[in-house]
GROMACS .gro file of N, CA and C in nm:
model
  471
    1MET      N    1 -25.980  -8.943   2.437
    1MET     CA    2 -25.883  -8.995   2.343
    1MET      C    3 -25.764  -8.900   2.330
    2ILE      N    4 -25.650  -8.956   2.301
    2ILE     CA    5 -25.529  -8.879   2.272
    2ILE      C    6 -25.515  -8.879   2.120
    3PRO      N    7 -25.520  -8.761   2.055
    3PRO     CA    8 -25.504  -8.758   1.910
    3PRO      C    9 -25.361  -8.797   1.869
    4ILE      N   10 -25.349  -8.898   1.785
    4ILE     CA   11 -25.220  -8.945   1.735
    4ILE      C   12 -25.199  -8.885   1.597
    5SER      N   13 -25.085  -8.816   1.577
    5SER     CA   14 -25.061  -8.752   1.448
    5SER      C   15 -24.980  -8.839   1.352
    6SER      N   16 -24.892  -8.924   1.404
    6SER     CA   17 -24.814  -9.011   1.316
    6SER      C   18 -24.739  -9.115   1.398
    7LEU      N   19 -24.685  -9.213   1.327
    7LEU     CA   20 -24.597  -9.310   1.390
    7LEU      C   21 -24.462  -9.244   1.407
    8PHE      N   22 -24.408  -9.246   1.527
    8PHE     CA   23 -24.280  -9.182   1.554
    8PHE      C   24 -24.166  -9.283   1.559
    9GLU      N   25 -24.190  -9.400   1.618
    9GLU     CA   26 -24.078  -9.490   1.645
    9GLU      C   27 -24.123  -9.634   1.642
   10ALA      N   28 -24.036  -9.720   1.593
   10ALA     CA   29 -24.056  -9.864   1.600
   10ALA      C   30 -23.926  -9.926   1.647
   11HIS      N   31 -23.934 -10.040   1.717
   11HIS     CA   32 -23.816 -10.108   1.768
   11HIS      C   33 -23.805 -10.246   1.706
   12LEU      N   34 -23.682 -10.288   1.685
   12LEU     CA   35 -23.653 -10.422   1.635
   12LEU      C   36 -23.555 -10.489   1.730
   13ALA      N   37 -23.576 -10.618   1.753
   13ALA     CA   38 -23.478 -10.697   1.828
   13ALA      C   39 -23.373 -10.746   1.729
   14VAL      N   40 -23.245 -10.733   1.765
   14VAL     CA   41 -23.136 -10.778   1.678
   14VAL      C   42 -23.043 -10.870   1.757
   15SER      N   43 -22.976 -10.959   1.686
   15SER     CA   44 -22.888 -11.053   1.754
   15SER      C   45 -22.748 -10.997   1.777
   16ASP      N   46 -22.704 -10.905   1.689
   16ASP     CA   47 -22.570 -10.847   1.700
   16ASP      C   48 -22.583 -10.697   1.676
   17LEU      N   49 -22.582 -10.619   1.783
   17LEU     CA   50 -22.605 -10.474   1.770
   17LEU      C   51 -22.499 -10.407   1.684
   18ASN      N   52 -22.373 -10.446   1.698
   18ASN     CA   53 -22.267 -10.385   1.619
   18ASN      C   54 -22.290 -10.407   1.470
   19GLN      N   55 -22.318 -10.530   1.433
   19GLN     CA   56 -22.344 -10.563   1.293
   19GLN      C   57 -22.467 -10.488   1.240
   20SER      N   58 -22.572 -10.482   1.320
   20SER     CA   59 -22.693 -10.411   1.279
   20SER      C   60 -22.671 -10.262   1.269
   21THR      N   61 -22.590 -10.205   1.360
   21THR     CA   62 -22.558 -10.063   1.353
   21THR      C   63 -22.486 -10.031   1.223
   22ILE      N   64 -22.391 -10.113   1.187
   22ILE     CA   65 -22.319 -10.093   1.061
   22ILE      C   66 -22.416 -10.099   0.943
   23PHE      N   67 -22.506 -10.197   0.943
   23PHE     CA   68 -22.603 -10.212   0.834
   23PHE      C   69 -22.692 -10.088   0.821
   24TYR      N   70 -22.757 -10.048   0.931
   24TYR     CA   71 -22.852  -9.936   0.924
   24TYR      C   72 -22.782  -9.801   0.902
   25ARG      N   73 -22.663  -9.784   0.959
   25ARG     CA   74 -22.590  -9.658   0.944
   25ARG      C   75 -22.518  -9.650   0.810
   26ASP      N   76 -22.438  -9.751   0.779
   26ASP     CA   77 -22.350  -9.744   0.663
   26ASP      C   78 -22.416  -9.790   0.533
   27ARG      N   79 -22.505  -9.884   0.540
   27ARG     CA   80 -22.567  -9.934   0.417
   27ARG      C   81 -22.698  -9.864   0.386
   28LEU      N   82 -22.778  -9.836   0.489
   28LEU     CA   83 -22.904  -9.767   0.464
   28LEU      C   84 -22.894  -9.616   0.481
   29GLY      N   85 -22.783  -9.570   0.539
   29GLY     CA   86 -22.759  -9.426   0.550
   29GLY      C   87 -22.837  -9.355   0.659
   30LEU      N   88 -22.884  -9.428   0.760
   30LEU     CA   89 -22.957  -9.364   0.869
   30LEU      C   90 -22.858  -9.299   0.966
   31GLU      N   91 -22.896  -9.183   1.019
   31GLU     CA   92 -22.811  -9.112   1.114
   31GLU      C   93 -22.825  -9.173   1.253
   32LEU      N   94 -22.713  -9.212   1.312
   32LEU     CA   95 -22.714  -9.264   1.448
   32LEU      C   96 -22.748  -9.150   1.543
   33ALA      N   97 -22.855  -9.167   1.618
   33ALA     CA   98 -22.900  -9.063   1.711
   33ALA      C   99 -22.841  -9.084   1.850
   34HIS      N  100 -22.834  -9.210   1.893
   34HIS     CA  101 -22.790  -9.239   2.030
   34HIS      C  102 -22.765  -9.388   2.040
   35SER      N  103 -22.668  -9.426   2.121
   35SER     CA  104 -22.645  -9.567   2.148
   35SER      C  105 -22.608  -9.583   2.295
   36SER      N  106 -22.630  -9.702   2.346
   36SER     CA  107 -22.596  -9.729   2.485
   36SER      C  108 -22.549  -9.873   2.497
   37SER      N  109 -22.470  -9.899   2.601
   37SER     CA  110 -22.423 -10.036   2.623
   37SER      C  111 -22.508 -10.110   2.725
   38LYS      N  112 -22.571 -10.038   2.817
   38LYS     CA  113 -22.660 -10.099   2.916
   38LYS      C  114 -22.785 -10.015   2.928
   39PRO      N  115 -22.893 -10.050   2.866
   39PRO     CA  116 -22.910 -10.168   2.782
   39PRO      C  117 -22.840 -10.150   2.647
   40SER      N  118 -22.814 -10.259   2.581
   40SER     CA  119 -22.745 -10.258   2.452
   40SER      C  120 -22.844 -10.220   2.343
   41ALA      N  121 -22.837 -10.092   2.301
   41ALA     CA  122 -22.936 -10.040   2.206
   41ALA      C  123 -22.875  -9.931   2.120
   42ALA      N  124 -22.936  -9.909   2.005
   42ALA     CA  125 -22.898  -9.799   1.916
   42ALA      C  126 -23.025  -9.741   1.855
   43PHE      N  127 -23.026  -9.609   1.839
   43PHE     CA  128 -23.141  -9.540   1.784
   43PHE      C  129 -23.097  -9.458   1.664
   44PHE      N  130 -23.177  -9.462   1.558
   44PHE     CA  131 -23.145  -9.394   1.434
   44PHE      C  132 -23.258  -9.299   1.396
   45TRP      N  133 -23.220  -9.178   1.351
   45TRP     CA  134 -23.319  -9.085   1.298
   45TRP      C  135 -23.359  -9.131   1.159
   46ILE      N  136 -23.487  -9.118   1.128
   46ILE     CA  137 -23.539  -9.145   0.995
   46ILE      C  138 -23.604  -9.017   0.946
   47GLY      N  139 -23.562  -8.968   0.829
   47GLY     CA  140 -23.619  -8.845   0.775
   47GLY      C  141 -23.568  -8.720   0.842
   48GLY      N  142 -23.458  -8.726   0.912
   48GLY     CA  143 -23.402  -8.609   0.980
   48GLY      C  144 -23.429  -8.612   1.129
   49ARG      N  145 -23.349  -8.535   1.202
   49ARG     CA  146 -23.360  -8.530   1.348
   49ARG      C  147 -23.501  -8.490   1.391
   50GLY      N  148 -23.559  -8.572   1.478
   50GLY     CA  149 -23.689  -8.542   1.533
   50GLY      C  150 -23.808  -8.586   1.449
   51ASP      N  151 -23.784  -8.635   1.326
   51ASP     CA  152 -23.897  -8.677   1.241
   51ASP      C  153 -23.952  -8.813   1.284
   52ALA      N  154 -23.867  -8.914   1.284
   52ALA     CA  155 -23.907  -9.049   1.322
   52ALA      C  156 -23.781  -9.124   1.364
   53MET      N  157 -23.800  -9.238   1.428
   53MET     CA  158 -23.685  -9.308   1.484
   53MET      C  159 -23.703  -9.460   1.473
   54LEU      N  160 -23.590  -9.528   1.455
   54LEU     CA  161 -23.584  -9.673   1.461
   54LEU      C  162 -23.494  -9.709   1.577
   55GLY      N  163 -23.543  -9.794   1.667
   55GLY     CA  164 -23.464  -9.841   1.780
   55GLY      C  165 -23.425  -9.986   1.759
   56LEU      N  166 -23.298 -10.016   1.779
   56LEU     CA  167 -23.249 -10.154   1.771
   56LEU      C  168 -23.206 -10.195   1.911
   57TRP      N  169 -23.253 -10.311   1.955
   57TRP     CA  170 -23.222 -10.362   2.089
   57TRP      C  171 -23.161 -10.500   2.073
   58GLU      N  172 -23.039 -10.515   2.125
   58GLU     CA  173 -22.977 -10.647   2.119
   58GLU      C  174 -23.060 -10.743   2.202
   59SER      N  175 -23.080 -10.862   2.151
   59SER     CA  176 -23.168 -10.961   2.215
   59SER      C  177 -23.151 -10.963   2.366
   60GLY      N  178 -23.263 -10.959   2.437
   60GLY     CA  179 -23.263 -10.964   2.582
   60GLY      C  180 -23.255 -10.829   2.649
   61SER      N  181 -23.246 -10.718   2.572
   61SER     CA  182 -23.234 -10.587   2.636
   61SER      C  183 -23.347 -10.492   2.598
   62MET      N  184 -23.457 -10.546   2.552
   62MET     CA  185 -23.571 -10.462   2.513
   62MET      C  186 -23.626 -10.386   2.633
   63PRO      N  187 -23.686 -10.266   2.609
   63PRO     CA  188 -23.748 -10.195   2.721
   63PRO      C  189 -23.856 -10.282   2.784
   64LEU      N  190 -23.864 -10.281   2.914
   64LEU     CA  191 -23.961 -10.361   2.988
   64LEU      C  192 -23.954 -10.510   2.951
   65ARG      N  193 -23.840 -10.554   2.900
   65ARG     CA  194 -23.823 -10.692   2.855
   65ARG      C  195 -23.925 -10.729   2.749
   66MET      N  196 -23.964 -10.633   2.667
   66MET     CA  197 -24.062 -10.655   2.561
   66MET      C  198 -23.990 -10.672   2.428
   67THR      N  199 -24.054 -10.739   2.337
   67THR     CA  200 -23.997 -10.751   2.204
   67THR      C  201 -24.066 -10.657   2.106
   68ASN      N  202 -24.178 -10.600   2.144
   68ASN     CA  203 -24.250 -10.511   2.055
   68ASN      C  204 -24.271 -10.375   2.121
   69HIS      N  205 -24.239 -10.272   2.046
   69HIS     CA  206 -24.254 -10.135   2.096
   69HIS      C  207 -24.287 -10.045   1.978
   70VAL      N  208 -24.387  -9.960   1.996
   70VAL     CA  209 -24.425  -9.861   1.895
   70VAL      C  210 -24.451  -9.730   1.966
   71ALA      N  211 -24.401  -9.621   1.907
   71ALA     CA  212 -24.424  -9.488   1.964
   71ALA      C  213 -24.508  -9.406   1.868
   72PHE      N  214 -24.606  -9.336   1.922
   72PHE     CA  215 -24.695  -9.251   1.845
   72PHE      C  216 -24.667  -9.105   1.877
   73ARG      N  217 -24.651  -9.022   1.772
   73ARG     CA  218 -24.629  -8.879   1.792
   73ARG      C  219 -24.761  -8.813   1.832
   74VAL      N  220 -24.755  -8.732   1.937
   74VAL     CA  221 -24.872  -8.656   1.983
   74VAL      C  222 -24.826  -8.514   2.016
   75GLU      N  223 -24.920  -8.424   2.033
   75GLU     CA  224 -24.889  -8.287   2.073
   75GLU      C  225 -24.854  -8.284   2.223
   76LEU      N  226 -24.770  -8.190   2.262
   76LEU     CA  227 -24.724  -8.184   2.401
   76LEU      C  228 -24.839  -8.170   2.500
   77GLU      N  229 -24.936  -8.085   2.470
   77GLU     CA  230 -25.049  -8.067   2.561
   77GLU      C  231 -25.121  -8.199   2.586
   78ASP      N  232 -25.143  -8.276   2.480
   78ASP     CA  233 -25.209  -8.406   2.495
   78ASP      C  234 -25.119  -8.504   2.571
   79LEU      N  235 -24.989  -8.500   2.546
   79LEU     CA  236 -24.897  -8.589   2.614
   79LEU      C  237 -24.899  -8.564   2.765
   80LEU      N  238 -24.900  -8.437   2.803
   80LEU     CA  239 -24.899  -8.404   2.945
   80LEU      C  240 -25.029  -8.445   3.014
   81GLU      N  241 -25.138  -8.452   2.938
   81GLU     CA  242 -25.266  -8.498   2.993
   81GLU      C  243 -25.282  -8.650   2.983
   82ALA      N  244 -25.193  -8.715   2.908
   82ALA     CA  245 -25.208  -8.858   2.882
   82ALA      C  246 -25.214  -8.945   3.008
   83PRO      N  247 -25.128  -8.924   3.110
   83PRO     CA  248 -25.139  -9.012   3.227
   83PRO      C  249 -25.280  -9.013   3.288
   84ALA      N  250 -25.339  -8.897   3.304
   84ALA     CA  251 -25.474  -8.891   3.362
   84ALA      C  252 -25.577  -8.952   3.267
   85ARG      N  253 -25.564  -8.925   3.139
   85ARG     CA  254 -25.659  -8.981   3.042
   85ARG      C  255 -25.647  -9.132   3.035
   86LEU      N  256 -25.524  -9.183   3.034
   86LEU     CA  257 -25.505  -9.328   3.031
   86LEU      C  258 -25.566  -9.393   3.155
   87LYS      N  259 -25.538  -9.335   3.272
   87LYS     CA  260 -25.594  -9.389   3.396
   87LYS      C  261 -25.745  -9.392   3.392
   88SER      N  262 -25.807  -9.288   3.335
   88SER     CA  263 -25.954  -9.283   3.328
   88SER      C  264 -26.010  -9.393   3.237
   89MET      N  265 -25.925  -9.448   3.149
   89MET     CA  266 -25.966  -9.558   3.060
   89MET      C  267 -25.923  -9.694   3.114
   90GLY      N  268 -25.868  -9.694   3.238
   90GLY     CA  269 -25.826  -9.819   3.298
   90GLY      C  270 -25.691  -9.868   3.248
   91ILE      N  271 -25.611  -9.778   3.191
   91ILE     CA  272 -25.478  -9.812   3.141
   91ILE      C  273 -25.374  -9.749   3.234
   92ILE      N  274 -25.275  -9.826   3.275
   92ILE     CA  275 -25.173  -9.776   3.368
   92ILE      C  276 -25.065  -9.700   3.290
   93PRO      N  277 -25.051  -9.568   3.315
   93PRO     CA  278 -24.940  -9.495   3.253
   93PRO      C  279 -24.810  -9.537   3.322
   94ARG      N  280 -24.703  -9.545   3.243
   94ARG     CA  281 -24.577  -9.595   3.295
   94ARG      C  282 -24.462  -9.502   3.259
   95GLY      N  283 -24.356  -9.510   3.341
   95GLY     CA  284 -24.234  -9.436   3.314
   95GLY      C  285 -24.141  -9.518   3.226
   96PHE      N  286 -24.022  -9.470   3.205
   96PHE     CA  287 -23.925  -9.531   3.116
   96PHE      C  288 -23.889  -9.674   3.156
   97ASP      N  289 -23.881  -9.701   3.285
   97ASP     CA  290 -23.844  -9.834   3.333
   97ASP      C  291 -23.963  -9.924   3.360
   98GLY      N  292 -24.082  -9.881   3.317
   98GLY     CA  293 -24.201  -9.964   3.331
   98GLY      C  294 -24.279  -9.944   3.459
   99GLU      N  295 -24.231  -9.856   3.547
   99GLU     CA  296 -24.299  -9.832   3.674
   99GLU      C  297 -24.423  -9.745   3.650
  100PRO      N  298 -24.531  -9.767   3.727
  100PRO     CA  299 -24.647  -9.678   3.715
  100PRO      C  300 -24.604  -9.533   3.739
  101SER      N  301 -24.661  -9.442   3.662
  101SER     CA  302 -24.618  -9.303   3.670
  101SER      C  303 -24.738  -9.210   3.656
  102GLU      N  304 -24.732  -9.100   3.728
  102GLU     CA  305 -24.838  -8.999   3.723
  102GLU      C  306 -24.807  -8.888   3.623
  103GLU      N  307 -24.685  -8.892   3.565
  103GLU     CA  308 -24.646  -8.785   3.473
  103GLU      C  309 -24.554  -8.837   3.364
  104ALA      N  310 -24.535  -8.755   3.263
  104ALA     CA  311 -24.446  -8.789   3.153
  104ALA      C  312 -24.302  -8.792   3.203
  105VAL      N  313 -24.217  -8.855   3.124
  105VAL     CA  314 -24.073  -8.852   3.147
  105VAL      C  315 -24.009  -8.779   3.028
  106VAL      N  316 -23.887  -8.733   3.049
  106VAL     CA  317 -23.813  -8.667   2.942
  106VAL      C  318 -23.687  -8.748   2.913
  107LEU      N  319 -23.670  -8.784   2.787
  107LEU     CA  320 -23.549  -8.849   2.739
  107LEU      C  321 -23.457  -8.736   2.695
  108ALA      N  322 -23.368  -8.695   2.785
  108ALA     CA  323 -23.294  -8.571   2.767
  108ALA      C  324 -23.198  -8.574   2.649
  109TRP      N  325 -23.157  -8.690   2.603
  109TRP     CA  326 -23.063  -8.695   2.490
  109TRP      C  327 -23.128  -8.653   2.360
  110MET      N  328 -23.261  -8.654   2.351
  110MET     CA  329 -23.328  -8.617   2.227
  110MET      C  330 -23.350  -8.465   2.216
  111PRO      N  331 -23.408  -8.391   2.299
  111PRO     CA  332 -23.495  -8.433   2.409
  111PRO      C  333 -23.639  -8.452   2.360
  112ALA      N  334 -23.709  -8.541   2.428
  112ALA     CA  335 -23.850  -8.569   2.398
  112ALA      C  336 -23.919  -8.607   2.527
  113ALA      N  337 -24.048  -8.574   2.534
  113ALA     CA  338 -24.131  -8.614   2.648
  113ALA      C  339 -24.209  -8.738   2.606
  114SER      N  340 -24.224  -8.833   2.699
  114SER     CA  341 -24.289  -8.960   2.668
  114SER      C  342 -24.375  -9.009   2.783
  115VAL      N  343 -24.477  -9.085   2.746
  115VAL     CA  344 -24.559  -9.161   2.840
  115VAL      C  345 -24.572  -9.301   2.780
  116TYR      N  346 -24.544  -9.402   2.860
  116TYR     CA  347 -24.549  -9.540   2.815
  116TYR      C  348 -24.672  -9.609   2.873
  117PHE      N  349 -24.717  -9.714   2.804
  117PHE     CA  350 -24.827  -9.797   2.852
  117PHE      C  351 -24.828  -9.926   2.773
  118LEU      N  352 -24.905 -10.024   2.820
  118LEU     CA  353 -24.909 -10.155   2.755
  118LEU      C  354 -25.043 -10.179   2.689
  119ASP      N  355 -25.042 -10.250   2.577
  119ASP     CA  356 -25.168 -10.292   2.516
  119ASP      C  357 -25.212 -10.423   2.581
  120PRO      N  358 -25.329 -10.477   2.545
  120PRO     CA  359 -25.376 -10.599   2.611
  120PRO      C  360 -25.284 -10.720   2.596
  121ASP      N  361 -25.197 -10.720   2.494
  121ASP     CA  362 -25.104 -10.831   2.475
  121ASP      C  363 -24.968 -10.807   2.537
  122GLY      N  364 -24.953 -10.695   2.609
  122GLY     CA  365 -24.826 -10.666   2.673
  122GLY      C  366 -24.726 -10.594   2.585
  123ASN      N  367 -24.767 -10.551   2.465
  123ASN     CA  368 -24.678 -10.473   2.380
  123ASN      C  369 -24.662 -10.334   2.440
  124GLN      N  370 -24.540 -10.283   2.437
  124GLN     CA  371 -24.515 -10.151   2.495
  124GLN      C  372 -24.548 -10.044   2.391
  125LEU      N  373 -24.635  -9.952   2.430
  125LEU     CA  374 -24.673  -9.839   2.346
  125LEU      C  375 -24.625  -9.712   2.413
  126GLU      N  376 -24.606  -9.609   2.333
  126GLU     CA  377 -24.552  -9.483   2.384
  126GLU      C  378 -24.617  -9.368   2.311
  127PHE      N  379 -24.654  -9.265   2.386
  127PHE     CA  380 -24.687  -9.135   2.329
  127PHE      C  381 -24.561  -9.052   2.343
  128ILE      N  382 -24.521  -8.980   2.238
  128ILE     CA  383 -24.396  -8.904   2.241
  128ILE      C  384 -24.413  -8.771   2.172
  129CYS      N  385 -24.341  -8.672   2.222
  129CYS     CA  386 -24.340  -8.539   2.162
  129CYS      C  387 -24.198  -8.484   2.172
  130MET      N  388 -24.140  -8.449   2.058
  130MET     CA  389 -24.007  -8.387   2.059
  130MET      C  390 -24.019  -8.251   2.127
  131LEU      N  391 -23.915  -8.214   2.202
  131LEU     CA  392 -23.911  -8.085   2.270
  131LEU      C  393 -23.815  -7.993   2.195
  132PRO      N  394 -23.839  -7.862   2.197
  132PRO     CA  395 -23.756  -7.768   2.121
  132PRO      C  396 -23.621  -7.738   2.184
  133ASP      N  397 -23.594  -7.793   2.301
  133ASP     CA  398 -23.473  -7.764   2.376
  133ASP      C  399 -23.352  -7.837   2.318
  134ALA      N  400 -23.234  -7.792   2.356
  134ALA     CA  401 -23.110  -7.859   2.316
  134ALA      C  402 -23.097  -7.992   2.391
  135PRO      N  403 -23.041  -8.094   2.326
  135PRO     CA  404 -23.018  -8.221   2.395
  135PRO      C  405 -22.926  -8.203   2.516
  136GLN      N  406 -22.953  -8.281   2.621
  136GLN     CA  407 -22.871  -8.280   2.742
  136GLN      C  408 -22.851  -8.425   2.786
  137SER      N  409 -22.771  -8.496   2.709
  137SER     CA  410 -22.751  -8.640   2.732
  137SER      C  411 -22.712  -8.673   2.875
  138GLU      N  412 -22.637  -8.585   2.937
  138GLU     CA  413 -22.588  -8.613   3.072
  138GLU      C  414 -22.700  -8.625   3.174
  139LEU      N  415 -22.820  -8.578   3.142
  139LEU     CA  416 -22.932  -8.585   3.236
  139LEU      C  417 -23.004  -8.719   3.231
  140GLY      N  418 -22.981  -8.798   3.127
  140GLY     CA  419 -23.047  -8.928   3.117
  140GLY      C  420 -23.197  -8.914   3.097
  141VAL      N  421 -23.273  -8.987   3.179
  141VAL     CA  422 -23.418  -8.983   3.177
  141VAL      C  423 -23.464  -8.923   3.308
  142LEU      N  424 -23.550  -8.822   3.302
  142LEU     CA  425 -23.600  -8.759   3.424
  142LEU      C  426 -23.747  -8.728   3.410
  143SER      N  427 -23.811  -8.702   3.521
  143SER     CA  428 -23.955  -8.674   3.519
  143SER      C  429 -23.980  -8.540   3.451
  144TRP      N  430 -24.101  -8.525   3.400
  144TRP     CA  431 -24.140  -8.399   3.337
  144TRP      C  432 -24.125  -8.283   3.435
  145SER      N  433 -24.168  -8.304   3.560
  145SER     CA  434 -24.160  -8.195   3.659
  145SER      C  435 -24.015  -8.158   3.687
  146ASP      N  436 -23.924  -8.255   3.693
  146ASP     CA  437 -23.782  -8.223   3.712
  146ASP      C  438 -23.727  -8.147   3.592
  147TRP      N  439 -23.763  -8.187   3.472
  147TRP     CA  440 -23.720  -8.118   3.349
  147TRP      C  441 -23.770  -7.973   3.350
  148ARG      N  442 -23.898  -7.956   3.378
  148ARG     CA  443 -23.958  -7.823   3.381
  148ARG      C  444 -23.892  -7.735   3.487
  149ASN      N  445 -23.869  -7.791   3.607
  149ASN     CA  446 -23.804  -7.714   3.714
  149ASN      C  447 -23.662  -7.674   3.677
  150ARG      N  448 -23.587  -7.762   3.610
  150ARG     CA  449 -23.452  -7.728   3.565
  150ARG      C  450 -23.457  -7.612   3.467
  151LYS      N  451 -23.555  -7.615   3.376
  151LYS     CA  452 -23.568  -7.506   3.278
  151LYS      C  453 -23.602  -7.375   3.346
  152LEU      N  454 -23.690  -7.380   3.447
  152LEU     CA  455 -23.727  -7.259   3.520
  152LEU      C  456 -23.606  -7.203   3.595
  153GLU      N  457 -23.527  -7.291   3.657
  153GLU     CA  458 -23.408  -7.246   3.731
  153GLU      C  459 -23.305  -7.184   3.635
  154GLN      N  460 -23.290  -7.242   3.517
  154GLN     CA  461 -23.195  -7.189   3.420
  154GLN      C  462 -23.240  -7.053   3.365
  155ALA      N  463 -23.371  -7.032   3.358
  155ALA     CA  464 -23.424  -6.907   3.304
  155ALA      C  465 -23.427  -6.795   3.407
  156ALA      N  466 -23.421  -6.832   3.537
  156ALA     CA  467 -23.427  -6.731   3.644
  156ALA      C  468 -23.300  -6.646   3.644
  157PRO      N  469 -23.316  -6.512   3.670
  157PRO     CA  470 -23.198  -6.424   3.672
  157PRO      C  471 -23.111  -6.447   3.794
   0.00000   0.00000   0.00000
């Protein structure tokens, strides 16, 4: 089992991302963490940076074409072991785009490490762990091994 410490993220499908962004940012006071046009999505911090997140996806642009997504906060050590543990339970670990994956991915704009998988009804689930590093939005989404190798290269004299 992967010990889950808390709910980290939930996603909602919205019909008008601009209108919803204004509502959640300006009326509810959530901090906009990241937005994108392809796919059309916006993410908001809840309780401060790195505590929890709400993702809004304009209709038709959900990850893996799913309408339901939940992310569970886990410790990094457990997250890095998650692909092997999931496979041992007959669950396919997946990368950000839904492809089968042998390792975690890093969402560099946060940054956070993640492993995705599906429940029996096709809902997208995610194990996630915030990383202590500075955000690097320009890197997009990359494999854990690529992230780790970049860090090692940057630390080398």
